[in-house]
mmCIF file of C-alpha atoms in Angstrom:
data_model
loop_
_atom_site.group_PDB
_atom_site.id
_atom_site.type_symbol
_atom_site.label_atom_id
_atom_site.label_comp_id
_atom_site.label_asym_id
_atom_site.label_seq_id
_atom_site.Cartn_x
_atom_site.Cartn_y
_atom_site.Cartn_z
ATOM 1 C CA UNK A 1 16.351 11.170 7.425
ATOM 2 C CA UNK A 2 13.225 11.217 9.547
ATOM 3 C CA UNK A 3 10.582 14.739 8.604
ATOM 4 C CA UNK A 4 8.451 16.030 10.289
ATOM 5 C CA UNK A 5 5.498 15.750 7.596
ATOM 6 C CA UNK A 6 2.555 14.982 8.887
ATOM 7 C CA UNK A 7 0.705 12.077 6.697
ATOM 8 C CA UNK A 8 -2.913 11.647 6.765
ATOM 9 C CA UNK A 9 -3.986 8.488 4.925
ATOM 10 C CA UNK A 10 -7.659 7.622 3.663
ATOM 11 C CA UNK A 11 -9.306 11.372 3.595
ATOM 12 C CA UNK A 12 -9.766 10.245 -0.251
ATOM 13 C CA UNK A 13 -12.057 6.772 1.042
ATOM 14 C CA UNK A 14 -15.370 9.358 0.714
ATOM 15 C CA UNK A 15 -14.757 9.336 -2.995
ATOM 16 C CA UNK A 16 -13.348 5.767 -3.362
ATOM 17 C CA UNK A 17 -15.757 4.211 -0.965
ATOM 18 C CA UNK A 18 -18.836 3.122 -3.053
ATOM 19 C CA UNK A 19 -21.102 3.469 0.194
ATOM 20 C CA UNK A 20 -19.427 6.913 1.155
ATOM 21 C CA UNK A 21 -19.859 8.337 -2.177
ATOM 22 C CA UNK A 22 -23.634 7.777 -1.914
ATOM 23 C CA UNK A 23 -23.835 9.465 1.388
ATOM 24 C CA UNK A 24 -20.768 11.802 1.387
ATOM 25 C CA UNK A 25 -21.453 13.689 4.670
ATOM 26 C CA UNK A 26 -21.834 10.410 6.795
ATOM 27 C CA UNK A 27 -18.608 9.047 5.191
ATOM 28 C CA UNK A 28 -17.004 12.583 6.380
ATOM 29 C CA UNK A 29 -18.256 11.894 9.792
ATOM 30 C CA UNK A 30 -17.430 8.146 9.648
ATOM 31 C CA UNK A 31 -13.870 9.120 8.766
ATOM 32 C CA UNK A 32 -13.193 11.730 11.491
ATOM 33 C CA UNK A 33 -14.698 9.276 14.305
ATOM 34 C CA UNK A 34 -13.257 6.352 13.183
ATOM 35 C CA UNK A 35 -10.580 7.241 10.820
ATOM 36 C CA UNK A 36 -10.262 4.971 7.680
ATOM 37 C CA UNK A 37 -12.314 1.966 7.622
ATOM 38 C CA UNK A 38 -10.710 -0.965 5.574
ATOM 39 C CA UNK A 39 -8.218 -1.940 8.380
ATOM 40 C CA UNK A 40 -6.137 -3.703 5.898
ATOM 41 C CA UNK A 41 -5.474 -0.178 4.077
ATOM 42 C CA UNK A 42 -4.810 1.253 7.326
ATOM 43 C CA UNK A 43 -2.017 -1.126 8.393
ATOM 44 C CA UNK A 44 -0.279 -1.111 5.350
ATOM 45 C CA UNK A 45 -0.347 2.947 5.147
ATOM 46 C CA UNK A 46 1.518 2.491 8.465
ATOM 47 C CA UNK A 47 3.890 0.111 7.309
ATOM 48 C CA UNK A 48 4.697 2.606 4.466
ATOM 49 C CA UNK A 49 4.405 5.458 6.541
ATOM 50 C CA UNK A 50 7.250 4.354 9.019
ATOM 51 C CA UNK A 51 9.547 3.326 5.568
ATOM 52 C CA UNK A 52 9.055 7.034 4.710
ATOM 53 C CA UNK A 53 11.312 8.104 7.370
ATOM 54 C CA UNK A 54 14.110 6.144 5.782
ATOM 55 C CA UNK A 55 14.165 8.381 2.932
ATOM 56 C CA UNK A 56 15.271 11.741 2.112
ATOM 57 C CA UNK A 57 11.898 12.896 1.439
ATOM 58 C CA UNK A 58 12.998 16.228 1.293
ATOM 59 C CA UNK A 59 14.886 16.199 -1.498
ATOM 60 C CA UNK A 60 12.704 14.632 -3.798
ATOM 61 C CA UNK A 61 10.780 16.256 -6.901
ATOM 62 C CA UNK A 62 9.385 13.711 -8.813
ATOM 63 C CA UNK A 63 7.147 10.541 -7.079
ATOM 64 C CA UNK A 64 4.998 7.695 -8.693
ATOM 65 C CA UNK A 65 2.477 5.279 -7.249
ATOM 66 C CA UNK A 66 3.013 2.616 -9.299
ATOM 67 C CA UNK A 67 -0.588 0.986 -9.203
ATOM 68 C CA UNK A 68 -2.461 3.502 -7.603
ATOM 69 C CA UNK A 69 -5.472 1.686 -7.357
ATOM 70 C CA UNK A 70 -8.485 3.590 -5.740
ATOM 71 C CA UNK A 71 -5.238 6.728 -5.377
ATOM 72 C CA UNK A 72 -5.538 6.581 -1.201
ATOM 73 C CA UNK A 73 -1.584 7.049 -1.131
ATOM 74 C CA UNK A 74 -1.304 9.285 -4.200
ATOM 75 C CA UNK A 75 -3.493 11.862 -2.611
ATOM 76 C CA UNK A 76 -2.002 11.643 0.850
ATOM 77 C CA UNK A 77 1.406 12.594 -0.677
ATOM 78 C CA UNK A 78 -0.167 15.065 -2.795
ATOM 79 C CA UNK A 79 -1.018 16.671 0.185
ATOM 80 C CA UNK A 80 1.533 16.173 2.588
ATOM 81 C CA UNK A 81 4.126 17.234 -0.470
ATOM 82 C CA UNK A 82 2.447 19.792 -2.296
ATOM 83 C CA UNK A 83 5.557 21.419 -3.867
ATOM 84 C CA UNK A 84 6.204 17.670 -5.591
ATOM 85 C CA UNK A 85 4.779 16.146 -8.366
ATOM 86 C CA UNK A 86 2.935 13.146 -8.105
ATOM 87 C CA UNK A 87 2.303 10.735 -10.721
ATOM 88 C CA UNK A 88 -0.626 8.263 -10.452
ATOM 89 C CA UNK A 89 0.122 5.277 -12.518
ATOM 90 C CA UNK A 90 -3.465 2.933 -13.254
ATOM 91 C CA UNK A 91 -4.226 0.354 -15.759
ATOM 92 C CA UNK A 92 -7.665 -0.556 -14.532
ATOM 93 C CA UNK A 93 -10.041 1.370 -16.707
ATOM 94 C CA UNK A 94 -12.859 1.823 -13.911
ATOM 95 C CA UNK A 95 -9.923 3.008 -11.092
ATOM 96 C CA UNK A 96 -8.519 5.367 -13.658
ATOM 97 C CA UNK A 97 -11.688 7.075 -14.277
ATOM 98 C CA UNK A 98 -12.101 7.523 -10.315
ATOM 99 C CA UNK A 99 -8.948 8.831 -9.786
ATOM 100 C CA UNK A 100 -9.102 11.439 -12.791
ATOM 101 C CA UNK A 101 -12.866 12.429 -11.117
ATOM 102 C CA UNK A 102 -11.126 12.639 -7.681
ATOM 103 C CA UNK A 103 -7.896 15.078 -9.497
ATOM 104 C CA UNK A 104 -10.914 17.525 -10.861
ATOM 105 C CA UNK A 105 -12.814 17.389 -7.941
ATOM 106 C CA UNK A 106 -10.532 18.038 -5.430
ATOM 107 C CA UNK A 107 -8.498 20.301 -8.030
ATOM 108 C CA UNK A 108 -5.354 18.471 -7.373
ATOM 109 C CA UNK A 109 -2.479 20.520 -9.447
ATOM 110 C CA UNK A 110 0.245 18.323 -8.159
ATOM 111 C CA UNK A 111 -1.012 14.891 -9.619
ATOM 112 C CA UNK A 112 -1.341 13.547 -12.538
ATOM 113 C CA UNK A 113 -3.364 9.720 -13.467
ATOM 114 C CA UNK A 114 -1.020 7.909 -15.913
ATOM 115 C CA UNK A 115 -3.392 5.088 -17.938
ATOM 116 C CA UNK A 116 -0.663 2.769 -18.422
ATOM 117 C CA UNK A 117 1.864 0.193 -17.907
ATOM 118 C CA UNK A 118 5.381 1.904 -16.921
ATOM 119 C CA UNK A 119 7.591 0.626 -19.837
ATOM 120 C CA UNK A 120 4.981 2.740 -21.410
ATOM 121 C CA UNK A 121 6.350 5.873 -20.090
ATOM 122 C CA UNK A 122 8.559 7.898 -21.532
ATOM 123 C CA UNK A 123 10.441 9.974 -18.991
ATOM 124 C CA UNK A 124 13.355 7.422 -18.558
ATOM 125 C CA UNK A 125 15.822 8.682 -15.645
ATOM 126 C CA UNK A 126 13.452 11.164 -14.045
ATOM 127 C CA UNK A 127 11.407 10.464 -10.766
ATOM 128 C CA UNK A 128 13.210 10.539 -7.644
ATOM 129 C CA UNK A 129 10.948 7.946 -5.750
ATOM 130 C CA UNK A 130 8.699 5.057 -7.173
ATOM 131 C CA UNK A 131 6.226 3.212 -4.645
ATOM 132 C CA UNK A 132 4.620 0.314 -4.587
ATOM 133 C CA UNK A 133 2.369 -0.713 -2.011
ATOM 134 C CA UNK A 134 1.013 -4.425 -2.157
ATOM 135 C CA UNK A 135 0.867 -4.524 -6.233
ATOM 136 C CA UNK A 136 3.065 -6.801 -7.078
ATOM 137 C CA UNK A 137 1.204 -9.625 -5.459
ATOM 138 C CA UNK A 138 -1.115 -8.851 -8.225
ATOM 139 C CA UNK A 139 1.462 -9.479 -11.405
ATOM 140 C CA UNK A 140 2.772 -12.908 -12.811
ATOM 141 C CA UNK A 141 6.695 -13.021 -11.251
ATOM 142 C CA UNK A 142 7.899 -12.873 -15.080
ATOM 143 C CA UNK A 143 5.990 -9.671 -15.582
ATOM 144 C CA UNK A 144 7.216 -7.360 -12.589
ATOM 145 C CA UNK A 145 8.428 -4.356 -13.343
ATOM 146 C CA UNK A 146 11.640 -3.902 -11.399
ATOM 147 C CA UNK A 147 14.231 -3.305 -14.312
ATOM 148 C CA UNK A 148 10.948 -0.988 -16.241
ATOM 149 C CA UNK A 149 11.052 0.888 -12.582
ATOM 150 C CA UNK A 150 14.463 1.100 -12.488
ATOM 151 C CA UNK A 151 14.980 2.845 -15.826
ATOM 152 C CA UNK A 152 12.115 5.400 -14.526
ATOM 153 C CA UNK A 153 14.525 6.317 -11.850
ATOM 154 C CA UNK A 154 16.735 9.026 -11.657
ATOM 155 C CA UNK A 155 20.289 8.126 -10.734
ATOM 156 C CA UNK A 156 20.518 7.497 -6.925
ATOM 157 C CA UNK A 157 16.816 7.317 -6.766
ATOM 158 C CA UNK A 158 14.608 4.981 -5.026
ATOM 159 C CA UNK A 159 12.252 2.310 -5.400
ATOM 160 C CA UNK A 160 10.342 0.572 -2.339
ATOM 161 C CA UNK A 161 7.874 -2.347 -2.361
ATOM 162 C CA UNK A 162 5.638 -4.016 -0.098
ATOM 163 C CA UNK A 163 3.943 -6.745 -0.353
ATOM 164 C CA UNK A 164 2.787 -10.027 1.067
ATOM 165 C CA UNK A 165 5.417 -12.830 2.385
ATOM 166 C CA UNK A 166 4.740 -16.255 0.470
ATOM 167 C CA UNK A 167 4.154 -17.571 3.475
ATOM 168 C CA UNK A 168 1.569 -16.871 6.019
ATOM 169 C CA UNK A 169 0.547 -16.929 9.883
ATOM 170 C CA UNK A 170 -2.621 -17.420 10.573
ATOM 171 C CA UNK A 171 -4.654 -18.022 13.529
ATOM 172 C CA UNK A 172 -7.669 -19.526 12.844
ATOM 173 C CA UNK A 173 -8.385 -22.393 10.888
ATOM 174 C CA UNK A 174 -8.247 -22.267 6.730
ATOM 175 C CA UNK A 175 -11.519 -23.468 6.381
ATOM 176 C CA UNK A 176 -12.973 -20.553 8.365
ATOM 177 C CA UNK A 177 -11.590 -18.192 5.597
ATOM 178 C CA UNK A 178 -12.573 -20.224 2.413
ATOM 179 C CA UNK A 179 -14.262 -17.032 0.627
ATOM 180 C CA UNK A 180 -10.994 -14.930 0.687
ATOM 181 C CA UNK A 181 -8.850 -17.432 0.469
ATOM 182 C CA UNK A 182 -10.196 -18.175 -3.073
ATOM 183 C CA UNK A 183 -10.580 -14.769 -3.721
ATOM 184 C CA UNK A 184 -6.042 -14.995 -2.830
ATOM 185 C CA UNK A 185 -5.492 -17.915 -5.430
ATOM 186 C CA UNK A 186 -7.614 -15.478 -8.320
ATOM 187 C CA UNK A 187 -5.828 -12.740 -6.860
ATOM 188 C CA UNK A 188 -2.364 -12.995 -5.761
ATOM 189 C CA UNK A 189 -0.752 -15.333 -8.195
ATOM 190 C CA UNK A 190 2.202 -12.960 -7.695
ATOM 191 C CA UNK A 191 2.898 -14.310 -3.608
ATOM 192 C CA UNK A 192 5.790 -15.720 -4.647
ATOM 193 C CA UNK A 193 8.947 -14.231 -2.520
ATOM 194 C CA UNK A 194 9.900 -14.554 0.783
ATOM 195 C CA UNK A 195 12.511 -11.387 2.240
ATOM 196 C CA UNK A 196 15.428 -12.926 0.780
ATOM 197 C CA UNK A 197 14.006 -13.895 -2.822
ATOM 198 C CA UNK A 198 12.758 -10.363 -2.850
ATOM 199 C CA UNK A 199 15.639 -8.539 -1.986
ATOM 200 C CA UNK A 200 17.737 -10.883 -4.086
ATOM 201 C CA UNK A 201 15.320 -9.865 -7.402
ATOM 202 C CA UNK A 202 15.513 -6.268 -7.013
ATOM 203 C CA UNK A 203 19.459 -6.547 -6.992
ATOM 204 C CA UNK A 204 18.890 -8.921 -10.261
ATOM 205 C CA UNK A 205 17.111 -5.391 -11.979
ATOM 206 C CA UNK A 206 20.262 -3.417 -10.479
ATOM 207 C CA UNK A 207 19.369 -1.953 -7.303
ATOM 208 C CA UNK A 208 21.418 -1.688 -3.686
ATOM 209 C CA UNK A 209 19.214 -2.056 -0.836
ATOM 210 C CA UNK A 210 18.661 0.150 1.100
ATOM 211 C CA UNK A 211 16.259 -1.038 3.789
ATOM 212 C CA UNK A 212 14.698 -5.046 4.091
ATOM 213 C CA UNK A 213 12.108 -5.757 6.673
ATOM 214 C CA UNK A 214 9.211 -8.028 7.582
ATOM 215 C CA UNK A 215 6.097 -6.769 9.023
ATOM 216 C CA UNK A 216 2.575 -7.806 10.079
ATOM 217 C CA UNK A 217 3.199 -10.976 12.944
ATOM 218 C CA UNK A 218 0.902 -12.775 14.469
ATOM 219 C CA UNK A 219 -0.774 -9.701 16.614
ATOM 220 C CA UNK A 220 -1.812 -7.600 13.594
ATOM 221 C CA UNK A 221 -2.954 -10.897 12.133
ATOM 222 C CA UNK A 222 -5.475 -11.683 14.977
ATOM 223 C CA UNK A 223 -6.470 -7.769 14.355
ATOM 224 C CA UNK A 224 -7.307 -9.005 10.884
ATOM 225 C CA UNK A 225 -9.010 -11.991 11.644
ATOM 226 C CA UNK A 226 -11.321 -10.152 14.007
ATOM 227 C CA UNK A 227 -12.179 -7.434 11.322
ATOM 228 C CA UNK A 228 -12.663 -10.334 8.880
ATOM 229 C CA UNK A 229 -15.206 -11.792 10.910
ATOM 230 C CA UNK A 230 -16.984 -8.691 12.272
ATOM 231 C CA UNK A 231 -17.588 -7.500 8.508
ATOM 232 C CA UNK A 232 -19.614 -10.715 8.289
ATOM 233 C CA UNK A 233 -22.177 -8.830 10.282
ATOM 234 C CA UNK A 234 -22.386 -5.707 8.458
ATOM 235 C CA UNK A 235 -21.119 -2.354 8.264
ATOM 236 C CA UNK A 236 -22.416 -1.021 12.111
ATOM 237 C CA UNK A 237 -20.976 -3.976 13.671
ATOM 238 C CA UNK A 238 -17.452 -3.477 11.339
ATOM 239 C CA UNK A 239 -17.686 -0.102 12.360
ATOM 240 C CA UNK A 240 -18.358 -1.060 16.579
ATOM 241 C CA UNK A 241 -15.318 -3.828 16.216
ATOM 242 C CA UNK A 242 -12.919 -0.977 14.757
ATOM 243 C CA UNK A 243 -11.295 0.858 17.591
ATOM 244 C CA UNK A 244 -10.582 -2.443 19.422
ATOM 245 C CA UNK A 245 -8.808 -3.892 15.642
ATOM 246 C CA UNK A 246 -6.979 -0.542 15.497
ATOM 247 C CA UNK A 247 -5.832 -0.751 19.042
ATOM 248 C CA UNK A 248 -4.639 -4.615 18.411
ATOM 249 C CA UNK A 249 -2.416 -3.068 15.314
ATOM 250 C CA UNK A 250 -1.449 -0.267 17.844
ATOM 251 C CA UNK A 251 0.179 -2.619 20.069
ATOM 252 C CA UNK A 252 1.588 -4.608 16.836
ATOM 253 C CA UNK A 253 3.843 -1.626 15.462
ATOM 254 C CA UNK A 254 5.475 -1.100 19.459
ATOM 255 C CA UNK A 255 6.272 -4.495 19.731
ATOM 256 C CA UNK A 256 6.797 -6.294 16.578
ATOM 257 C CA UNK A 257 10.997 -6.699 15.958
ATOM 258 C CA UNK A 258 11.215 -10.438 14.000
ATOM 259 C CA UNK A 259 13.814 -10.743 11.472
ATOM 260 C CA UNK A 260 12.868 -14.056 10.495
ATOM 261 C CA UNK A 261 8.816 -13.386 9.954
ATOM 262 C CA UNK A 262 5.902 -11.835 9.281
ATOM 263 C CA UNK A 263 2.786 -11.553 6.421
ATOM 264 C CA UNK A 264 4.410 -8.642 4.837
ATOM 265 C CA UNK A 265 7.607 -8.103 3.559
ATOM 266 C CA UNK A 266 9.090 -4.651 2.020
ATOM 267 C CA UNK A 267 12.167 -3.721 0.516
ATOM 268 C CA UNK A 268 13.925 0.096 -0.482
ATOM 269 C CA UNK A 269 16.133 -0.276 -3.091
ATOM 270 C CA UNK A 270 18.570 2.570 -4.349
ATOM 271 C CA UNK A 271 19.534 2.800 -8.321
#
């Protein structure tokens, strides 16, 4: 099933960046030296990318982010897929207004910004592919939408999700991350599945799976401990410690192959 689309994630951060926005021709330049910044983002576009080829991309008509957030993979399919239709699904009031601005702006005819939850939606059995791309995390485990997704789907359709393994490696110590990890107990009060528990809820909402993986050991972790720490010293040195992160995650996607670990887990299910 693998394409030969070419996928270029983060273009979009010059509108979604609040820094960028302010000084849109140094977030251009930023972006084509450095690529997109929030090395996080970056990873998991990877991760999602390399699920892509799974799929038969080819075929489909119909695609929704669910939880588009700031829209970084709704435009990147928008563009890579500009014969498809793209919906942007958002419930955040301040993320729906940016992607609607980034839609007019860019004059996107191939996406539209949904404002609501999916059980909301009315076009039962239609989209070919729903996405999810650490959400979930986000959403109390009684409130996930895998059966809602699953009536949004078309018959043989697909639904992936990634998101973070309830359990972690780290490197460093705890204590040395105290700010985020608060920021993970407001946050993620959804981190409740490992591989197994995940794969096992989406057959509970009817799915066969397709594809179950882990992602994200111990080398992209160290990446994301150093970024961690050089955004402590502002945005040049961020900027100076980037290539060397991106080069750590480089070496993470040729060697990583556990079946029995890793910070991120993702499933493809098939309706």
């Amino acid at each position: 099933m693998a394409s030969d689309v070419t996928y270029a994630y983060g273009k979009s951060q010059v509108f979604s960046s609040p820094r960028m926005r302010k000084h849109p021709a140094i977030g251009r330049f930023i972006y084509k030296v450095f690529g997109y910044t929030s090395i996080g983002n970056w990873a998991r576009a990877n991760v999602f990318i390399d699920r892509l080829k799974l799929l038969p991309m080819k075929d489909f008509r119909k695609i929704m982010d669910l939880g588009a957030g700031l829209g970084e993979f709704t435009f990147m399919m928008a563009e890579a897929h500009p014969e498809k239709q793209i919906t942007a699904l958002e419930i955040a009031p301040d993320r729906i207004a940016l992607l609607q601005e980034v839609v007019a702006k860019q004059n996107y005819k191939n996406v539209t910004v949904f404002p609501d939850y999916i059980a909301n939606h009315k076009d039962d059995n239609s989209y070919d592919f729903i996405f999810s791309i650490d959400v979930f995390e986000h959403i109390l485990k009684e409130q996930m939408p895998f059966e809602d997704a699953y009536k949004k789907l078309k018959p043989g359709g697909y639904l992936m999700v990634k998101m973070p393994n309830v359990t972690q490696i780290t490197i460093f110590p705890d204590k040395w991350f105290e700010e985020h990890n608060q920021w993970l107990e407001d946050e993620h009060i959804g981190q409740v599945y490992n591989l197994d528990q995940l794969v096992d809820r989406f057959k509970q909402a009817g799915f066969s799976i397709l594809h179950a993986s882990y992602s994200d050991g111990w080398i992209s972790r160290l990446g994301w401990e150093i970024s961690y720490f050089s955004a402590k010293g502002g945005s040049v040195i961020q900027l100076a410690f980037l290539p060397l992160v991106k080069f750590i995650y480089l070496i993470e996607r040729m060697t990583f192959r556990s079946k029995k670990n890793g910070n991120c887990i993702q499933v493809i299910g098939r309706k």
